[in-house]
């Protein structure tokens, strides 16, 4: 069994045959831009999966870190970061999971493996990782040359976020409303019940910013 700890620190098991991978980067941008790696990794992963699944597979993104087939989660991306206490060197870890052969028995969400999706029973996790690595190099270069908005537009092509209900609570605020897509900075646009509009950064979801 593969064991993975999620963003909340909860440990769950994944049967053998799934893909778990991580890449450590040394960013040269400011820390407030670290979350942008989330979109680069997601678009890269989506393209890699799309190149291997059967035609007409309904591949979608959920904000901010999920990859889905229809309404079923098949994988996710998450980030971690830190800094060497004795220098200015920082690191950002891009990690992801794809349910290739099976879904975790402890998973409380609606999930599906790629092999369970019709026509995709022969997908190999090593080949999928190799596809992702090539896509990631391509998209991190496009991000560097053209900016985050170019990556976000590619993410939006598969996004499933409009009209979704949003209910978030933090130490300083509570947000209740309806999602209306994302802006060019990858922030979720939320129309609150009182008529105001806010732009919610993925950094909040990652625990880097406060709500």
PDB file of C-alpha atoms in Angstrom:
ATOM      1  CA  UNK A   1       0.000   0.000   0.000  1.00  0.00           C
ATOM      2  CA  UNK A   2       1.159   3.552  -0.773  1.00  0.00           C
ATOM      3  CA  UNK A   3       0.564   6.034   2.043  1.00  0.00           C
ATOM      4  CA  UNK A   4      -0.051   9.734   1.373  1.00  0.00           C
ATOM      5  CA  UNK A   5      -0.706  12.640   3.734  1.00  0.00           C
ATOM      6  CA  UNK A   6      -3.067  15.339   2.465  1.00  0.00           C
ATOM      7  CA  UNK A   7      -3.073  19.101   3.066  1.00  0.00           C
ATOM      8  CA  UNK A   8      -4.913  18.682   6.363  1.00  0.00           C
ATOM      9  CA  UNK A   9      -2.365  16.178   7.619  1.00  0.00           C
ATOM     10  CA  UNK A  10      -4.741  13.248   7.250  1.00  0.00           C
ATOM     11  CA  UNK A  11      -3.053   9.982   6.254  1.00  0.00           C
ATOM     12  CA  UNK A  12      -4.725   7.768   3.679  1.00  0.00           C
ATOM     13  CA  UNK A  13      -3.756   4.614   1.831  1.00  0.00           C
ATOM     14  CA  UNK A  14      -3.636   4.060  -1.896  1.00  0.00           C
ATOM     15  CA  UNK A  15      -3.397   0.553  -3.355  1.00  0.00           C
ATOM     16  CA  UNK A  16      -0.402  -0.129  -5.635  1.00  0.00           C
ATOM     17  CA  UNK A  17      -0.721   0.953  -9.255  1.00  0.00           C
ATOM     18  CA  UNK A  18      -1.432   4.652  -8.766  1.00  0.00           C
ATOM     19  CA  UNK A  19       0.911   7.536  -9.533  1.00  0.00           C
ATOM     20  CA  UNK A  20       2.377   9.668  -6.745  1.00  0.00           C
ATOM     21  CA  UNK A  21       5.170  12.078  -7.684  1.00  0.00           C
ATOM     22  CA  UNK A  22       6.875  15.253  -6.478  1.00  0.00           C
ATOM     23  CA  UNK A  23       9.219  17.834  -7.965  1.00  0.00           C
ATOM     24  CA  UNK A  24      11.273  20.296  -5.896  1.00  0.00           C
ATOM     25  CA  UNK A  25      11.837  23.737  -7.448  1.00  0.00           C
ATOM     26  CA  UNK A  26      13.968  26.713  -6.401  1.00  0.00           C
ATOM     27  CA  UNK A  27      11.792  29.667  -7.462  1.00  0.00           C
ATOM     28  CA  UNK A  28      13.332  32.942  -8.569  1.00  0.00           C
ATOM     29  CA  UNK A  29      10.049  34.841  -8.291  1.00  0.00           C
ATOM     30  CA  UNK A  30       8.629  36.505  -5.191  1.00  0.00           C
ATOM     31  CA  UNK A  31       6.955  34.241  -2.587  1.00  0.00           C
ATOM     32  CA  UNK A  32       3.495  35.657  -3.317  1.00  0.00           C
ATOM     33  CA  UNK A  33       3.740  34.067  -6.769  1.00  0.00           C
ATOM     34  CA  UNK A  34       4.556  30.563  -5.538  1.00  0.00           C
ATOM     35  CA  UNK A  35       0.949  29.399  -5.953  1.00  0.00           C
ATOM     36  CA  UNK A  36       1.283  29.886  -9.730  1.00  0.00           C
ATOM     37  CA  UNK A  37       3.109  26.558  -9.903  1.00  0.00           C
ATOM     38  CA  UNK A  38      -0.240  24.938  -9.085  1.00  0.00           C
ATOM     39  CA  UNK A  39      -1.690  25.980 -12.433  1.00  0.00           C
ATOM     40  CA  UNK A  40       1.434  24.972 -14.355  1.00  0.00           C
ATOM     41  CA  UNK A  41       1.313  21.503 -12.801  1.00  0.00           C
ATOM     42  CA  UNK A  42      -2.444  21.116 -13.376  1.00  0.00           C
ATOM     43  CA  UNK A  43      -2.367  22.116 -17.039  1.00  0.00           C
ATOM     44  CA  UNK A  44       0.629  19.827 -17.580  1.00  0.00           C
ATOM     45  CA  UNK A  45      -1.124  16.946 -15.853  1.00  0.00           C
ATOM     46  CA  UNK A  46      -4.359  17.529 -17.735  1.00  0.00           C
ATOM     47  CA  UNK A  47      -2.544  17.507 -21.075  1.00  0.00           C
ATOM     48  CA  UNK A  48      -0.618  14.371 -20.140  1.00  0.00           C
ATOM     49  CA  UNK A  49      -3.787  12.523 -19.137  1.00  0.00           C
ATOM     50  CA  UNK A  50      -5.678  13.780 -22.207  1.00  0.00           C
ATOM     51  CA  UNK A  51      -2.962  12.381 -24.478  1.00  0.00           C
ATOM     52  CA  UNK A  52      -3.510   8.890 -23.043  1.00  0.00           C
ATOM     53  CA  UNK A  53      -7.235   8.550 -22.334  1.00  0.00           C
ATOM     54  CA  UNK A  54      -9.855   7.445 -24.815  1.00  0.00           C
ATOM     55  CA  UNK A  55     -11.412  10.104 -27.089  1.00  0.00           C
ATOM     56  CA  UNK A  56     -14.439  11.926 -25.665  1.00  0.00           C
ATOM     57  CA  UNK A  57     -13.354  11.325 -22.054  1.00  0.00           C
ATOM     58  CA  UNK A  58     -14.843  14.241 -20.084  1.00  0.00           C
ATOM     59  CA  UNK A  59     -11.651  15.535 -18.469  1.00  0.00           C
ATOM     60  CA  UNK A  60     -12.158  18.589 -16.228  1.00  0.00           C
ATOM     61  CA  UNK A  61     -10.432  20.728 -13.606  1.00  0.00           C
ATOM     62  CA  UNK A  62     -11.961  21.669 -10.277  1.00  0.00           C
ATOM     63  CA  UNK A  63     -10.648  24.742  -8.439  1.00  0.00           C
ATOM     64  CA  UNK A  64      -8.051  24.917  -7.240  1.00  0.00           C
ATOM     65  CA  UNK A  65      -6.290  21.553  -7.422  1.00  0.00           C
ATOM     66  CA  UNK A  66      -8.466  18.718  -8.752  1.00  0.00           C
ATOM     67  CA  UNK A  67      -8.470  16.755 -11.989  1.00  0.00           C
ATOM     68  CA  UNK A  68     -11.768  15.012 -12.768  1.00  0.00           C
ATOM     69  CA  UNK A  69     -13.509  12.790 -15.231  1.00  0.00           C
ATOM     70  CA  UNK A  70     -17.049  14.161 -15.278  1.00  0.00           C
ATOM     71  CA  UNK A  71     -17.845  14.621 -11.568  1.00  0.00           C
ATOM     72  CA  UNK A  72     -15.351  12.032 -10.310  1.00  0.00           C
ATOM     73  CA  UNK A  73     -11.971  13.056  -8.933  1.00  0.00           C
ATOM     74  CA  UNK A  74      -9.102  11.160 -10.587  1.00  0.00           C
ATOM     75  CA  UNK A  75      -6.210  13.149  -9.145  1.00  0.00           C
ATOM     76  CA  UNK A  76      -5.000  16.315  -7.512  1.00  0.00           C
ATOM     77  CA  UNK A  77      -2.010  18.611  -7.261  1.00  0.00           C
ATOM     78  CA  UNK A  78      -0.736  20.299  -4.131  1.00  0.00           C
ATOM     79  CA  UNK A  79       2.191  22.505  -3.152  1.00  0.00           C
ATOM     80  CA  UNK A  80       4.461  22.877  -0.166  1.00  0.00           C
ATOM     81  CA  UNK A  81       7.238  25.387   0.392  1.00  0.00           C
ATOM     82  CA  UNK A  82       9.971  26.398   2.780  1.00  0.00           C
ATOM     83  CA  UNK A  83      13.254  28.231   3.166  1.00  0.00           C
ATOM     84  CA  UNK A  84      16.714  27.333   4.383  1.00  0.00           C
ATOM     85  CA  UNK A  85      17.055  29.092   7.768  1.00  0.00           C
ATOM     86  CA  UNK A  86      20.743  29.754   7.084  1.00  0.00           C
ATOM     87  CA  UNK A  87      20.349  31.333   3.626  1.00  0.00           C
ATOM     88  CA  UNK A  88      17.909  32.994   1.235  1.00  0.00           C
ATOM     89  CA  UNK A  89      17.363  29.785  -0.727  1.00  0.00           C
ATOM     90  CA  UNK A  90      13.697  28.860  -0.988  1.00  0.00           C
ATOM     91  CA  UNK A  91      11.988  25.751  -2.292  1.00  0.00           C
ATOM     92  CA  UNK A  92       8.559  24.882  -3.602  1.00  0.00           C
ATOM     93  CA  UNK A  93       7.496  21.246  -3.881  1.00  0.00           C
ATOM     94  CA  UNK A  94       4.985  20.368  -6.599  1.00  0.00           C
ATOM     95  CA  UNK A  95       3.350  17.038  -5.757  1.00  0.00           C
ATOM     96  CA  UNK A  96       0.519  15.187  -7.421  1.00  0.00           C
ATOM     97  CA  UNK A  97      -1.495  11.994  -7.310  1.00  0.00           C
ATOM     98  CA  UNK A  98      -3.368  10.275 -10.117  1.00  0.00           C
ATOM     99  CA  UNK A  99      -5.635   7.322  -9.447  1.00  0.00           C
ATOM    100  CA  UNK A 100      -4.461   5.130 -12.308  1.00  0.00           C
ATOM    101  CA  UNK A 101      -5.355   1.618 -11.200  1.00  0.00           C
ATOM    102  CA  UNK A 102      -7.649   2.096  -8.204  1.00  0.00           C
ATOM    103  CA  UNK A 103      -9.046   4.577  -5.710  1.00  0.00           C
ATOM    104  CA  UNK A 104      -8.078   4.750  -2.001  1.00  0.00           C
ATOM    105  CA  UNK A 105     -10.350   2.781   0.310  1.00  0.00           C
ATOM    106  CA  UNK A 106     -10.311   5.694   2.780  1.00  0.00           C
ATOM    107  CA  UNK A 107     -11.252   8.320   0.192  1.00  0.00           C
ATOM    108  CA  UNK A 108     -14.478  10.043   1.285  1.00  0.00           C
ATOM    109  CA  UNK A 109     -14.938  11.920  -2.018  1.00  0.00           C
ATOM    110  CA  UNK A 110     -16.448  10.692  -5.283  1.00  0.00           C
ATOM    111  CA  UNK A 111     -13.391   9.313  -7.039  1.00  0.00           C
ATOM    112  CA  UNK A 112     -12.593   7.164 -10.041  1.00  0.00           C
ATOM    113  CA  UNK A 113      -9.454   5.534 -11.370  1.00  0.00           C
ATOM    114  CA  UNK A 114      -8.387   5.962 -14.987  1.00  0.00           C
ATOM    115  CA  UNK A 115      -8.727   2.218 -15.496  1.00  0.00           C
ATOM    116  CA  UNK A 116     -12.349   2.403 -14.347  1.00  0.00           C
ATOM    117  CA  UNK A 117     -13.163   5.006 -17.000  1.00  0.00           C
ATOM    118  CA  UNK A 118     -14.377   3.313 -20.172  1.00  0.00           C
ATOM    119  CA  UNK A 119     -11.624   2.642 -22.730  1.00  0.00           C
ATOM    120  CA  UNK A 120      -8.686   3.524 -20.468  1.00  0.00           C
ATOM    121  CA  UNK A 121      -7.717   0.196 -18.914  1.00  0.00           C
ATOM    122  CA  UNK A 122      -4.255   0.066 -20.494  1.00  0.00           C
ATOM    123  CA  UNK A 123      -2.849   3.368 -19.163  1.00  0.00           C
ATOM    124  CA  UNK A 124       0.571   2.927 -17.549  1.00  0.00           C
ATOM    125  CA  UNK A 125       1.581   5.159 -14.626  1.00  0.00           C
ATOM    126  CA  UNK A 126       5.250   5.371 -15.658  1.00  0.00           C
ATOM    127  CA  UNK A 127       4.321   6.486 -19.148  1.00  0.00           C
ATOM    128  CA  UNK A 128       1.900   9.004 -17.647  1.00  0.00           C
ATOM    129  CA  UNK A 129       4.644  10.462 -15.451  1.00  0.00           C
ATOM    130  CA  UNK A 130       6.958  10.788 -18.461  1.00  0.00           C
ATOM    131  CA  UNK A 131       4.218  12.615 -20.387  1.00  0.00           C
ATOM    132  CA  UNK A 132       3.674  14.948 -17.421  1.00  0.00           C
ATOM    133  CA  UNK A 133       7.399  15.735 -17.103  1.00  0.00           C
ATOM    134  CA  UNK A 134       7.603  16.769 -20.754  1.00  0.00           C
ATOM    135  CA  UNK A 135       4.447  18.860 -20.467  1.00  0.00           C
ATOM    136  CA  UNK A 136       5.685  20.530 -17.286  1.00  0.00           C
ATOM    137  CA  UNK A 137       8.908  21.678 -18.965  1.00  0.00           C
ATOM    138  CA  UNK A 138       6.865  23.097 -21.852  1.00  0.00           C
ATOM    139  CA  UNK A 139       4.392  24.927 -19.633  1.00  0.00           C
ATOM    140  CA  UNK A 140       6.863  26.334 -17.135  1.00  0.00           C
ATOM    141  CA  UNK A 141       8.713  27.872 -20.080  1.00  0.00           C
ATOM    142  CA  UNK A 142       5.459  29.293 -21.475  1.00  0.00           C
ATOM    143  CA  UNK A 143       4.662  30.685 -18.020  1.00  0.00           C
ATOM    144  CA  UNK A 144       8.082  32.349 -17.912  1.00  0.00           C
ATOM    145  CA  UNK A 145       7.695  33.807 -21.400  1.00  0.00           C
ATOM    146  CA  UNK A 146       4.004  34.757 -21.489  1.00  0.00           C
ATOM    147  CA  UNK A 147       2.944  34.999 -17.858  1.00  0.00           C
ATOM    148  CA  UNK A 148       0.398  33.287 -15.643  1.00  0.00           C
ATOM    149  CA  UNK A 149      -2.609  34.497 -17.627  1.00  0.00           C
ATOM    150  CA  UNK A 150      -1.568  32.302 -20.565  1.00  0.00           C
ATOM    151  CA  UNK A 151      -1.483  29.242 -18.303  1.00  0.00           C
ATOM    152  CA  UNK A 152      -4.771  30.148 -16.610  1.00  0.00           C
ATOM    153  CA  UNK A 153      -6.534  30.420 -19.970  1.00  0.00           C
ATOM    154  CA  UNK A 154      -5.377  26.886 -20.791  1.00  0.00           C
ATOM    155  CA  UNK A 155      -6.694  25.745 -17.390  1.00  0.00           C
ATOM    156  CA  UNK A 156     -10.037  27.470 -18.028  1.00  0.00           C
ATOM    157  CA  UNK A 157     -10.552  25.410 -21.192  1.00  0.00           C
ATOM    158  CA  UNK A 158     -11.212  22.394 -18.943  1.00  0.00           C
ATOM    159  CA  UNK A 159     -12.458  24.189 -15.824  1.00  0.00           C
ATOM    160  CA  UNK A 160     -15.675  23.281 -14.068  1.00  0.00           C
ATOM    161  CA  UNK A 161     -16.153  26.098 -11.565  1.00  0.00           C
ATOM    162  CA  UNK A 162     -18.959  28.386 -12.689  1.00  0.00           C
ATOM    163  CA  UNK A 163     -22.136  28.400 -10.603  1.00  0.00           C
ATOM    164  CA  UNK A 164     -20.563  26.201  -7.919  1.00  0.00           C
ATOM    165  CA  UNK A 165     -21.513  27.017  -4.340  1.00  0.00           C
ATOM    166  CA  UNK A 166     -18.706  28.412  -2.178  1.00  0.00           C
ATOM    167  CA  UNK A 167     -18.719  28.137   1.612  1.00  0.00           C
ATOM    168  CA  UNK A 168     -15.471  28.977   3.381  1.00  0.00           C
ATOM    169  CA  UNK A 169     -14.791  29.949   6.963  1.00  0.00           C
ATOM    170  CA  UNK A 170     -11.607  31.411   8.398  1.00  0.00           C
ATOM    171  CA  UNK A 171     -10.479  33.091  11.581  1.00  0.00           C
ATOM    172  CA  UNK A 172     -11.267  36.536  10.216  1.00  0.00           C
ATOM    173  CA  UNK A 173     -14.006  35.972   7.622  1.00  0.00           C
ATOM    174  CA  UNK A 174     -16.687  33.709   6.220  1.00  0.00           C
ATOM    175  CA  UNK A 175     -17.384  33.556   2.497  1.00  0.00           C
ATOM    176  CA  UNK A 176     -20.699  32.298   1.136  1.00  0.00           C
ATOM    177  CA  UNK A 177     -21.635  32.725  -2.492  1.00  0.00           C
ATOM    178  CA  UNK A 178     -21.393  31.394  -6.028  1.00  0.00           C
ATOM    179  CA  UNK A 179     -18.260  30.911  -8.119  1.00  0.00           C
ATOM    180  CA  UNK A 180     -18.062  32.850 -11.381  1.00  0.00           C
ATOM    181  CA  UNK A 181     -14.853  31.509 -12.908  1.00  0.00           C
ATOM    182  CA  UNK A 182     -11.294  32.681 -12.252  1.00  0.00           C
ATOM    183  CA  UNK A 183      -9.435  35.868 -13.150  1.00  0.00           C
ATOM    184  CA  UNK A 184      -6.130  36.106 -15.028  1.00  0.00           C
ATOM    185  CA  UNK A 185      -4.242  35.696 -11.746  1.00  0.00           C
ATOM    186  CA  UNK A 186      -5.936  32.363 -11.105  1.00  0.00           C
ATOM    187  CA  UNK A 187      -8.073  33.720  -8.274  1.00  0.00           C
ATOM    188  CA  UNK A 188     -11.586  32.333  -7.892  1.00  0.00           C
ATOM    189  CA  UNK A 189     -14.200  35.018  -8.523  1.00  0.00           C
ATOM    190  CA  UNK A 190     -16.967  34.641  -5.948  1.00  0.00           C
ATOM    191  CA  UNK A 191     -20.277  36.546  -5.997  1.00  0.00           C
ATOM    192  CA  UNK A 192     -21.262  36.696  -2.319  1.00  0.00           C
ATOM    193  CA  UNK A 193     -24.850  36.564  -1.136  1.00  0.00           C
ATOM    194  CA  UNK A 194     -24.720  40.255  -0.131  1.00  0.00           C
ATOM    195  CA  UNK A 195     -23.915  41.270  -3.703  1.00  0.00           C
ATOM    196  CA  UNK A 196     -20.191  41.899  -3.270  1.00  0.00           C
ATOM    197  CA  UNK A 197     -17.539  40.176  -5.389  1.00  0.00           C
ATOM    198  CA  UNK A 198     -14.249  38.850  -4.051  1.00  0.00           C
ATOM    199  CA  UNK A 199     -11.240  37.245  -5.708  1.00  0.00           C
ATOM    200  CA  UNK A 200      -9.963  34.263  -3.730  1.00  0.00           C
ATOM    201  CA  UNK A 201      -6.312  33.238  -4.198  1.00  0.00           C
ATOM    202  CA  UNK A 202      -5.274  29.574  -4.247  1.00  0.00           C
ATOM    203  CA  UNK A 203      -2.764  30.625  -1.570  1.00  0.00           C
ATOM    204  CA  UNK A 204      -5.692  30.643   0.875  1.00  0.00           C
ATOM    205  CA  UNK A 205      -6.515  27.049   0.026  1.00  0.00           C
ATOM    206  CA  UNK A 206      -2.845  26.119   0.419  1.00  0.00           C
ATOM    207  CA  UNK A 207      -2.780  27.689   3.879  1.00  0.00           C
ATOM    208  CA  UNK A 208      -0.274  30.362   2.879  1.00  0.00           C
ATOM    209  CA  UNK A 209      -2.699  33.285   3.111  1.00  0.00           C
ATOM    210  CA  UNK A 210      -5.432  33.890   5.678  1.00  0.00           C
ATOM    211  CA  UNK A 211      -9.065  34.121   4.701  1.00  0.00           C
TER     212      UNK A 211
END
